[in-house]
Short mmCIF file of C-alpha atoms and ligand atoms in Angstrom, two decimals:
data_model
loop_
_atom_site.label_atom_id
_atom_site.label_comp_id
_atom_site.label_asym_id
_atom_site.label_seq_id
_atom_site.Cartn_x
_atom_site.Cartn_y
_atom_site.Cartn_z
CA UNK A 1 18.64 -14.09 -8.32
CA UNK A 2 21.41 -16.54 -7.49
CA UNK A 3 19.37 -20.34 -6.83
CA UNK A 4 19.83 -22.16 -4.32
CA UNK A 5 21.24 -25.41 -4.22
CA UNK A 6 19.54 -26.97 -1.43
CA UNK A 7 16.56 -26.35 0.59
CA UNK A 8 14.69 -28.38 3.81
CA UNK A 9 11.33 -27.53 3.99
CA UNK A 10 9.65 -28.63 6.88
CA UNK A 11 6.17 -28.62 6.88
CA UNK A 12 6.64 -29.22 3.45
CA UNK A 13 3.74 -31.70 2.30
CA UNK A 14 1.37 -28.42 3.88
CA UNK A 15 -0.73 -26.18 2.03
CA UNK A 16 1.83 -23.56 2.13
CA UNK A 17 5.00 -25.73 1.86
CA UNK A 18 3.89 -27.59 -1.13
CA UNK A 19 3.86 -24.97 -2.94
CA UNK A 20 7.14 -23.62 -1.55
CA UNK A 21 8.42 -27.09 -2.56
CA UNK A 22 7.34 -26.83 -6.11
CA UNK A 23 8.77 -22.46 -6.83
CA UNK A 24 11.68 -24.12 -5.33
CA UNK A 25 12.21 -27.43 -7.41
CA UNK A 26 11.17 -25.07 -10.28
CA UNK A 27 13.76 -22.76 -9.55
CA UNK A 28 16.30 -25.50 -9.92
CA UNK A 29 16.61 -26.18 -6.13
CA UNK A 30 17.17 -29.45 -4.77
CA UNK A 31 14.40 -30.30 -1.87
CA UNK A 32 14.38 -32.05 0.97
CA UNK A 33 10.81 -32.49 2.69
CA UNK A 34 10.40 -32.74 6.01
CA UNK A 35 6.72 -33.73 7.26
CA UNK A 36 4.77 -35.95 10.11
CA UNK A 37 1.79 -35.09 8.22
CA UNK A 38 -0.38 -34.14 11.53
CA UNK A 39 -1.99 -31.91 9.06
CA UNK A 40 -0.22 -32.37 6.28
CA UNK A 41 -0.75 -34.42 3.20
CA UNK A 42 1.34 -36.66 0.70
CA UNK A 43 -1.02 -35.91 -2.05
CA UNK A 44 0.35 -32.69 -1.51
CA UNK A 45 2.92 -33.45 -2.63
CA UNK A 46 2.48 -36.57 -5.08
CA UNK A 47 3.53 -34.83 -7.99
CA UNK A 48 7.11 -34.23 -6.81
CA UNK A 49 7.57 -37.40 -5.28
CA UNK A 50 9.07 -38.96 -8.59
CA UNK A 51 11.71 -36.30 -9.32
CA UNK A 52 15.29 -37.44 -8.38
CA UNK A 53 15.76 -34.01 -6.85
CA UNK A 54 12.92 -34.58 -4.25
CA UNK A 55 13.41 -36.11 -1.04
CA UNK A 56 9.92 -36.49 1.29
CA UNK A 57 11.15 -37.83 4.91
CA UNK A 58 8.46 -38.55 7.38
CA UNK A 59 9.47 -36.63 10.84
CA UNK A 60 8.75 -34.83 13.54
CA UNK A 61 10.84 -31.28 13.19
CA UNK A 62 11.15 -32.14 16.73
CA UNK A 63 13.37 -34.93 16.41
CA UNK A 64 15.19 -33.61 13.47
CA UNK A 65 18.75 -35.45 13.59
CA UNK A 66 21.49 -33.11 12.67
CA UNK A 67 23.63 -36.25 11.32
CA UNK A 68 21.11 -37.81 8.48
CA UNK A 69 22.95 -37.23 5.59
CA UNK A 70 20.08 -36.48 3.96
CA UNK A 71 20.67 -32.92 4.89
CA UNK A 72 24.11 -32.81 3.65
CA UNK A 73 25.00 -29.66 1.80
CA UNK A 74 21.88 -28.17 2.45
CA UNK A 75 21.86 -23.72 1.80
CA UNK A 76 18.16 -22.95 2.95
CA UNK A 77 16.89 -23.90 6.00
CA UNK A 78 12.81 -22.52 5.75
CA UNK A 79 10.73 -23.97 8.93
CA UNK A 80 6.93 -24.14 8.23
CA UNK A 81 6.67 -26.95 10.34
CA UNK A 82 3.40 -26.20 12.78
CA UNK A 83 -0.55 -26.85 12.43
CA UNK A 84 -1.51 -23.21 11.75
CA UNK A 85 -5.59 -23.32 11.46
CA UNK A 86 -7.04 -22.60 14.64
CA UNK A 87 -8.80 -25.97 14.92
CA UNK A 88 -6.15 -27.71 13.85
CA UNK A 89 -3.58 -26.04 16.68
CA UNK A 90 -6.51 -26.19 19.76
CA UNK A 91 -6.37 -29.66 18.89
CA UNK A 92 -2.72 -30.40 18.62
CA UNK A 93 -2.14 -27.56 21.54
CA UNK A 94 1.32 -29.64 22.64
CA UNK A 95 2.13 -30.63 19.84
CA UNK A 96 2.03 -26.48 18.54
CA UNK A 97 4.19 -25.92 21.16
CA UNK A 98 6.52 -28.00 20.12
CA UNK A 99 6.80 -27.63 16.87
CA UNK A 100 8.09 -23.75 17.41
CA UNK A 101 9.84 -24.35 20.37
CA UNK A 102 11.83 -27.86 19.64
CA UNK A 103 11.14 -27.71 16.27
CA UNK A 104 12.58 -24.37 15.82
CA UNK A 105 15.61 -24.60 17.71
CA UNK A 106 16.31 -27.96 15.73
CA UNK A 107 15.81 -26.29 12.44
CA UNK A 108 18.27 -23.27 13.05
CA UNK A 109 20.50 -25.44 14.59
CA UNK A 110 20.40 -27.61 11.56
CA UNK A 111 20.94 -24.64 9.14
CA UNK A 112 23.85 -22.98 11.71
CA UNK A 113 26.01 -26.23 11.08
CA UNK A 114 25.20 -26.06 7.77
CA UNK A 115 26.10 -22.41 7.14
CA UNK A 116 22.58 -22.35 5.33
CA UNK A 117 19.84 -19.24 5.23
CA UNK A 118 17.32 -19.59 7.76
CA UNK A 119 13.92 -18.71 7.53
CA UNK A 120 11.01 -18.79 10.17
CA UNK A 121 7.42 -18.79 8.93
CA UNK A 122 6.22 -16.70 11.61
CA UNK A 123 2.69 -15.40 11.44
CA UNK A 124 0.43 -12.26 12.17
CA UNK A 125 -1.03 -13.88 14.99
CA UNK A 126 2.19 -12.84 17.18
CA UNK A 127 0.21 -9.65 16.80
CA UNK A 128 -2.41 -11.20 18.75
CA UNK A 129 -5.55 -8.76 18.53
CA UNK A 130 -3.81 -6.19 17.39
CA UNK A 131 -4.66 -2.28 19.32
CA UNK A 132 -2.61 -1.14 16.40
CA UNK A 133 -3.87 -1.08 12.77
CA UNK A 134 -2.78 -1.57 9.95
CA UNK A 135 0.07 -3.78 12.08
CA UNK A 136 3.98 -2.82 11.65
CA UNK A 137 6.40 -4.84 12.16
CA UNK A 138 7.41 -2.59 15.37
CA UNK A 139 4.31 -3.39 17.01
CA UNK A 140 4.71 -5.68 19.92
CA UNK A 141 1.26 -7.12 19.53
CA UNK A 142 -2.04 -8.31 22.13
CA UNK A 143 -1.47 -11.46 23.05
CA UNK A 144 -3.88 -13.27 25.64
CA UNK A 145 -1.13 -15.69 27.12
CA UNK A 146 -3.20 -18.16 28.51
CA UNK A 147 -5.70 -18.42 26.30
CA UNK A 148 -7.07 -20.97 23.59
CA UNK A 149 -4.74 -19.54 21.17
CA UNK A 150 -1.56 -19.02 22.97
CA UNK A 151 -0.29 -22.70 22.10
CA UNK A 152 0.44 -21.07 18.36
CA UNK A 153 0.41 -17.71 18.75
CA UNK A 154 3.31 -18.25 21.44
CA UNK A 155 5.09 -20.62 20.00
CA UNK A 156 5.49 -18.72 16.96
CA UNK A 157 6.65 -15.68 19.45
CA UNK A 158 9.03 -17.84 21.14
CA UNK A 159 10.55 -18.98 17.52
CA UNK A 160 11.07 -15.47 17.22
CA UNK A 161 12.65 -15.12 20.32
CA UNK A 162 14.72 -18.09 19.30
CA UNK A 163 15.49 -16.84 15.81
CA UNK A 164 16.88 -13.56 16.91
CA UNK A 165 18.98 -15.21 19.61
CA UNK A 166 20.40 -17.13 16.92
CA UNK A 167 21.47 -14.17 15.04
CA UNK A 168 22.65 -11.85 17.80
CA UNK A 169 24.79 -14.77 19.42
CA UNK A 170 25.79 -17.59 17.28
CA UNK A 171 25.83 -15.21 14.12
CA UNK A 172 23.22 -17.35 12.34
CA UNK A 173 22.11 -16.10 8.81
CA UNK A 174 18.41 -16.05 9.56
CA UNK A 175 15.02 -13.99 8.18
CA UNK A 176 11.39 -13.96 9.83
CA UNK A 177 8.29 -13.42 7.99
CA UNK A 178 4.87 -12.57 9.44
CA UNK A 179 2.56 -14.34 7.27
CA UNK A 180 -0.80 -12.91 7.41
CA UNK A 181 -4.29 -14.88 6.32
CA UNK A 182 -2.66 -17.27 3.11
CA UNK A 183 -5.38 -19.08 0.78
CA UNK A 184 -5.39 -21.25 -2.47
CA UNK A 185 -5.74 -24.53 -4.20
CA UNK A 186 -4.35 -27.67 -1.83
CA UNK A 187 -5.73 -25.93 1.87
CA UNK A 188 -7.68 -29.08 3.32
CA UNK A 189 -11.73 -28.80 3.12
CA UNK A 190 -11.80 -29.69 6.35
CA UNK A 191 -8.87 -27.36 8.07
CA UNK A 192 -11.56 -25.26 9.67
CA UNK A 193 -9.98 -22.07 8.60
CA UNK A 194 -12.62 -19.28 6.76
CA UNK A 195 -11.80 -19.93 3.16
CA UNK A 196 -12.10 -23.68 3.25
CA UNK A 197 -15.14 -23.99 5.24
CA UNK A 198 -16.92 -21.47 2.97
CA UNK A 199 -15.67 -22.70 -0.74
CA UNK A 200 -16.70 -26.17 0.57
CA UNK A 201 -20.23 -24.94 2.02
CA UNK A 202 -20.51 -23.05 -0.89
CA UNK A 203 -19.88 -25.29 -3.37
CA UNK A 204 -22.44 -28.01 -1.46
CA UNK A 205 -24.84 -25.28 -1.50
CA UNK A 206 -24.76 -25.35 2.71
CA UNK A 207 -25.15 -22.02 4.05
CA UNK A 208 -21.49 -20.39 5.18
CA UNK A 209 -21.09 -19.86 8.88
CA UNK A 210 -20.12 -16.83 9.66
CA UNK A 211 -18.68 -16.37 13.27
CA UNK A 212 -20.31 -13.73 15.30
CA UNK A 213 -21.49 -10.56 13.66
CA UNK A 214 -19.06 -10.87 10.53
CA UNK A 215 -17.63 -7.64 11.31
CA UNK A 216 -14.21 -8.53 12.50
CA UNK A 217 -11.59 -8.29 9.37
CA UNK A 218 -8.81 -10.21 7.80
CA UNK A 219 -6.80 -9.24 4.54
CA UNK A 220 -6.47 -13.01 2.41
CA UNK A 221 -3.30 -13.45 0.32
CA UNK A 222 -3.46 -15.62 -2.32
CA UNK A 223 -0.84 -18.50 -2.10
CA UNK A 224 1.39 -17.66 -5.35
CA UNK A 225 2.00 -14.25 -3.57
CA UNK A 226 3.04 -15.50 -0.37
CA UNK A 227 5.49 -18.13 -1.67
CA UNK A 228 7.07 -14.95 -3.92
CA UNK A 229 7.34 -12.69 -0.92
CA UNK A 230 9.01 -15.63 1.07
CA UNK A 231 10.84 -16.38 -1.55
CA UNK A 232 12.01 -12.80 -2.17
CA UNK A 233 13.22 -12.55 1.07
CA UNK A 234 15.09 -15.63 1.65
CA UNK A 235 17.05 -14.45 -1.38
CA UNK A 236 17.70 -11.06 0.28
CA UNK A 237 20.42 -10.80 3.14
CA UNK A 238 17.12 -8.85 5.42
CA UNK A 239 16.50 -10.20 8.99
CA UNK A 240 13.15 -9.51 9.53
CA UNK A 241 10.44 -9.33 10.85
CA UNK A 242 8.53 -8.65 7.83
CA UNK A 243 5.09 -8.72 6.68
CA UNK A 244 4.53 -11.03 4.07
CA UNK A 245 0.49 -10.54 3.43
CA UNK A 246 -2.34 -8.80 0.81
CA UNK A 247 -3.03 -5.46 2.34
CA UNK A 248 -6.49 -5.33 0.96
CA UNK A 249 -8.59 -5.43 4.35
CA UNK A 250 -12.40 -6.86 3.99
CA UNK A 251 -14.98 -8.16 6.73
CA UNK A 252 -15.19 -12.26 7.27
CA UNK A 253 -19.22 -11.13 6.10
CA UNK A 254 -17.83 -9.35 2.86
CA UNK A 255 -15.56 -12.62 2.29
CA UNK A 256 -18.49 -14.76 2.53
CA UNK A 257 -20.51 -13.12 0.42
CA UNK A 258 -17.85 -12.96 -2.02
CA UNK A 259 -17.25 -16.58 -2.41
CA UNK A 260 -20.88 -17.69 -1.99
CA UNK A 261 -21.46 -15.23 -5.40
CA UNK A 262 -18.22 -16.41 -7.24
CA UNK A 263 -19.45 -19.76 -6.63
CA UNK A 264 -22.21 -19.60 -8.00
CA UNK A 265 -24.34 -21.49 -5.68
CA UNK A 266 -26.87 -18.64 -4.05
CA UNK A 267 -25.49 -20.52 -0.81
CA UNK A 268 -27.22 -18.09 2.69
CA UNK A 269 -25.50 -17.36 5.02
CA UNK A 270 -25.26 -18.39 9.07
CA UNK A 271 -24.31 -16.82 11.98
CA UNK A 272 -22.86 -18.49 14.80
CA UNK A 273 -20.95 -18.24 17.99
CA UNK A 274 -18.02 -15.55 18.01
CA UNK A 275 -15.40 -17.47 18.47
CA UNK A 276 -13.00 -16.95 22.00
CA UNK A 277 -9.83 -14.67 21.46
CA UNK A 278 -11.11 -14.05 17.42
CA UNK A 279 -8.35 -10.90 16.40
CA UNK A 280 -10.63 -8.01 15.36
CA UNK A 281 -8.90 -6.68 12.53
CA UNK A 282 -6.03 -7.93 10.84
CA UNK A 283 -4.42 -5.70 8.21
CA UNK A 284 -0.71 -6.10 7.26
CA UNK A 285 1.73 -2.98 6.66
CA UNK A 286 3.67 -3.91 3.90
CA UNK A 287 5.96 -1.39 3.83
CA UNK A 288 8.98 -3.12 4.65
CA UNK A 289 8.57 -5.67 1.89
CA UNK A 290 7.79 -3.08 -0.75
CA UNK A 291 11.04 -1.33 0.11
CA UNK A 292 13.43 -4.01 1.22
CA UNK A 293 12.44 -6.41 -1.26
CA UNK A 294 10.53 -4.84 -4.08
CA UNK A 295 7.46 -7.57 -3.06
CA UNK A 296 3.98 -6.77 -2.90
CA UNK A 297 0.77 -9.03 -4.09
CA UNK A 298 -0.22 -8.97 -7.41
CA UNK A 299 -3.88 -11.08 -7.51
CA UNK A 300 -6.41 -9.80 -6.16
CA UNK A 301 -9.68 -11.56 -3.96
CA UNK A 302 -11.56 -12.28 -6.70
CA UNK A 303 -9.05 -13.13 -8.95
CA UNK A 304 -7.58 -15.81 -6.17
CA UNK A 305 -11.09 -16.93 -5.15
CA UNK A 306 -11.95 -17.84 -8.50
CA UNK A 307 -8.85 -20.31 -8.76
CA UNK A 308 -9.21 -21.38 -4.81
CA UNK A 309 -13.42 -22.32 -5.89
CA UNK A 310 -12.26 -23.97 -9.28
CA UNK A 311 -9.76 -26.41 -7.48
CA UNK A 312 -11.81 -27.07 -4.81
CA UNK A 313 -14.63 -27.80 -7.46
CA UNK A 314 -12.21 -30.41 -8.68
CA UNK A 315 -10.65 -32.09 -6.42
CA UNK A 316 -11.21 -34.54 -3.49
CA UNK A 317 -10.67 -33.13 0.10
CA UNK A 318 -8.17 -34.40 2.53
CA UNK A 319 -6.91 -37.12 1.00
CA UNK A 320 -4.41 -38.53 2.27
CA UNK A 321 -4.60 -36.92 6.18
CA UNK A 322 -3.68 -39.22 8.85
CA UNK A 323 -6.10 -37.96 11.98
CA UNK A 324 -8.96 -36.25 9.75
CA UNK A 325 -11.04 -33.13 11.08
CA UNK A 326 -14.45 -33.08 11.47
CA UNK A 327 -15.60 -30.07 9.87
CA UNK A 328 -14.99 -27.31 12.78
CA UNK A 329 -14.88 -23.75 13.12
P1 LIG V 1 -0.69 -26.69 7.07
O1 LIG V 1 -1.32 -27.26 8.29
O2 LIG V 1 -1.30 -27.00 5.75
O3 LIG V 1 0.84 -27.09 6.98
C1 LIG V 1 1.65 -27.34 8.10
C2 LIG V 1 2.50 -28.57 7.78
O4 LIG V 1 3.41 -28.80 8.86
C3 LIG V 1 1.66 -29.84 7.63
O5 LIG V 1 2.06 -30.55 6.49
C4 LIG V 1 1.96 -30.61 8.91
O6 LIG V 1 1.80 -32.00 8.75
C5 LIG V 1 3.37 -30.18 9.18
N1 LIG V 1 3.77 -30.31 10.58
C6 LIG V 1 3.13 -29.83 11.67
N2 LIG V 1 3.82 -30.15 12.79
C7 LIG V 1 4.90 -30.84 12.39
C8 LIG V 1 5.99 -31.45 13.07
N3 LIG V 1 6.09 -31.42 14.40
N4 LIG V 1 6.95 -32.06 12.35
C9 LIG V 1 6.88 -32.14 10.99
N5 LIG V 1 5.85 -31.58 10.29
C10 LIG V 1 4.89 -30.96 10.99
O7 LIG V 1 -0.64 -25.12 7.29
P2 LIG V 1 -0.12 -23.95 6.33
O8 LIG V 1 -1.22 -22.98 6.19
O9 LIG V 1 0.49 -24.50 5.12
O10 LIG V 1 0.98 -23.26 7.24
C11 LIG V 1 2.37 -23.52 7.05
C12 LIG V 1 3.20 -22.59 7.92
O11 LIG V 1 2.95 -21.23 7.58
C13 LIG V 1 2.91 -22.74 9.41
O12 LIG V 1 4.13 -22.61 10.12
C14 LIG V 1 2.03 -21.56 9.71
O13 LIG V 1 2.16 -21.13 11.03
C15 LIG V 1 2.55 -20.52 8.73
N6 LIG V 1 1.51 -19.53 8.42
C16 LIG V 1 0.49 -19.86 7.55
C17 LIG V 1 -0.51 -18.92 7.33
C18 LIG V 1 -1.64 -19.19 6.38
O14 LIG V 1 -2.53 -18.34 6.28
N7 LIG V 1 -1.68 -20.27 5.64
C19 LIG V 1 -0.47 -17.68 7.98
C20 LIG V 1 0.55 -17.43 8.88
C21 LIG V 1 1.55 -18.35 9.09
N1 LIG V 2 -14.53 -17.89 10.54
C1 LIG V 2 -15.87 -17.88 10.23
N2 LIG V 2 -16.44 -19.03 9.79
C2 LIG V 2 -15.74 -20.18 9.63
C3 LIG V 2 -14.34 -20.19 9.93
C4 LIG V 2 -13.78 -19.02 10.39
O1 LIG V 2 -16.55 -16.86 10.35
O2 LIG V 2 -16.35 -21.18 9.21
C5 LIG V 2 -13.91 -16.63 10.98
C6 LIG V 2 -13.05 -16.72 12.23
O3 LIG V 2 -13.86 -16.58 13.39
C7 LIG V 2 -12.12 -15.54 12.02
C8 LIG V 2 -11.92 -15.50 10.51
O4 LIG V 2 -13.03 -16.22 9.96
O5 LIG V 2 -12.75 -14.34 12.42
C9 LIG V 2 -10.63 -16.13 10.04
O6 LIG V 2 -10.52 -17.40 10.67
P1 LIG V 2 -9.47 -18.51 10.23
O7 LIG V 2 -9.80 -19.73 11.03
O8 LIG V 2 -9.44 -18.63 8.75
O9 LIG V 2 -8.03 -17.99 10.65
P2 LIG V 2 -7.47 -16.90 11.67
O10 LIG V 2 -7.24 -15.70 10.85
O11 LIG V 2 -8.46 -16.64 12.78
O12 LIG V 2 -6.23 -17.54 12.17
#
C-alpha cells in the first residue's frame, strides 16, 4: 500500500479519530489534528502530542481556514468531525448540524485545493430505522426528518449529498463509509452510547439499563477493525458508499448480558424507557467491502469486549472533556 504523506483528521482527538491518528502516524503518515473537543479529548491523544510529525489544532471544522499553512501539502482529507452518541448530538443538535453541513463542505473544499483523498465518516444511521435488513448500501434508508435524531442522522445525509456533488461536479477524489455501531478502549464512560454505559455499570457493579424490551439489535465493531476498513478504503480509488461494520447481529439484551458476564461483576440488569426514534435492527451488508477492498472484521464480541472491559478497568473516564455528560441514555 503506497503511505500517505499527509493526513487532516478532524475529529481527531475522538474515540474513533485517535485511533485513526495513531494507524496513521504508524504507517509513516504525517498528521494534522483537527478538534474543538465538544466531545473530544486531549488525553486522547496525549501520547502523540510529542512526536514532531503530530500537529493537534484546536478548531471548529466549521471555521476551517483554507490558508493555515498548517495544511500545506496535505494528501488525505478524512472528516470525523461530529458528536456521534445520541446524547451527545440531542445535546449539541446545532452544533451536529453544522459540523456535516459547514464542516463538510470546508473539509472537501480543503482537500479539492489540495488535490488530496477525501473521506466522509458517514454512518448507518442515514439508514434511519432501516425496513430493509441486513442494510445495502442501495438502500435509501427510514429517516424520521423531524425528529430527535434528524440533527445527525441528516447531517450525515446531507454530507453525503455534499460529497457526491463534489465528485460529480468539481471532480473531487472522495470515498464515503457507513460506519455502523464502533466500540473499544478511549470511548468516554460517560458518552451515553450502549457499550460505555454498560462496561462502566458493570464494572461498578450498577445494574445495566437496558432500553425498552432489549429486543431491538445492533452489530458492534470493534475499533481496530473499523480504522482497517477505513483505512483500506481510503487507500483504494472506490467512491462509496460502503459499509464499514461487524456483521455479527445480537440484541442490546444479549450485549448486556455479555459484558455484565465478561466483567465479571454478576451486575442485573434494568429496563427502562424505549428510547424515541431507537432503529430496530441494525445489521450491515458487507459485501461491498469484502469485494472492493478485501476488508472484513477479524475480532469478534467477546474477543473486543474483553479489551473494551480491561481498559475501562484501567483507566480514568473523561478526562480531559470540556462540557462533561452526566451519565445519560
Ligand atoms: P467522538 O464524539 O468520540 O468523536 C468526535 C470528535 O469530533 C470529538 O473529538 C469532537 O470533539 C470532535 N468534533 C465534533 N464537532 C466538531 C467540530 N465542529 N469541529 C471540530 N471537532 C469536532 O465520536 P466517535 O465515535 O469517535 O465518532 C467519530 C466519527 O465517526 C463521527 O463523525 C461519527 O459520526 C462517525 N461514526 C462513529 C460511529 C461509532 O460507532 N463510533 C458510528 C458511525 C459513525
Ligand atoms: N441503549 C441501552 N442502554 C443504554 C444505552 C443505550 O439499552 O444505557 C440502547 C439504545 O436504546 C439503542 C442501543 O442501545 O437501542 C444502541 O445505542 P447507542 O446509544 O450505543 O447508539 P445508536 O446505535 O442508537 O446510535
Amino acid at each position: 500500500m503506497a503511505v500517505f504523506h499527509r493526513a487532516l483528521v478532524t475529529g481527531g482527538a475522538g474515540f474513533l479519530g485517535s485511533h485513526l491518528c495513531a494507524a496513521l502516524l504508524d504507517a509513516g503518515t504525517e498528521v494534522v489534528c483537527v478538534d474543538n473537543l465538544c466531545t473530544g479529548s486531549m488525553s486522547n491523544v496525549e501520547s502523540l502530542r510529542a512526536r514532531e510529525d503530530f500537529t493537534f489544532l484546536d478548531v471548529d471544522v466549521a471555521e476551517l481556514d483554507a490558508d493555515d499553512a498548517a495544511f500545506d501539502g496535505l494528501d488525505l482529507v478524512m472528516h470525523l468531525a461530529s458528536p456521534a452518541s445520541p446524547v451527545d448530538y440531542q445535546r449539541l443538535g446545532v452544533a451536529t448540524l453544522r459540523a456535516g453541513a459547514i464542516g463538510t463542505d470546508r473539509a472537501l473544499a480543503l482537500a479539492l485545493r489540495s488535490g488530496a483523498r477525501f473521506l466522509l465518516a458517514s454512518t448507518s444511521e442515514v439508514y434511519g430505522d432501516p425496513l430493509q435488513h441486513p442494510q445495502t448500501e442501495s438502500y435509501w434508508g427510514n429517516v424520521n426528518p423531524v425528529g430527535i435524531r434528524s440533527v445527525y442522522d441528516e447531517a450525515k445525509r446531507y454530507g453525503e449529498a455534499l460529497t457526491m456533488a463534489y465528485r460529480r461536479d468539481l471532480d473531487a477524489n472522495t470515498a464515503i463509509a457507513r460506519i455502523f455501531n464502533t466500540y473499544g478502549p478511549r470511548m468516554r464512560g460517560a458518552d451515553g452510547r450502549m457499550i460505555p454505559n454498560f462496561v462502566r455499570q458493570a464494572l461498578a457493579g450498577e445494574p445495566l439499563t437496558v432500553s425498552g424490551a432489549g429486543t431491538q439489535t445492533r452489530s458492534i465493531c470493534y475499533v481496530d477493525d473499523t480504522v482497517e476498513g477505513l483505512l483500506a478504503l481510503a487507500h483504494s480509488n472506490r467512491p462509496g458508499p460502503m459499509n464499514i461494520g461487524n456483521p455479527t447481529e445480537m440484541t442490546v439484551l444479549e450485549v448486556a448480558r455479555l459484558v455484565a458476564r465478561l466483567a465479571g461483576t454478576d451486575a442485573s440488569i434494568t429496563f427502562i424507557d424505549a428510547v424515541e426514534d431507537d432503529p430496530q435492527r441494525r445489521c450491515p451488508d458487507i459485501s461491498r467491502a469484502a469485494d472492493e477492498l478485501g476488508w472484513r472484521p477479524r475480532v469478534d464480541a467477546e474477543t473486543g469486549l474483553r479489551r473494551t472491559i480491561a481498559w475501562f478497568a484501567e483507566h480514568s473516564r473523561g478526562a480531559g472533556v470540556r462540557s462533561e455528560l452526566p451519565i445519560g441514555v
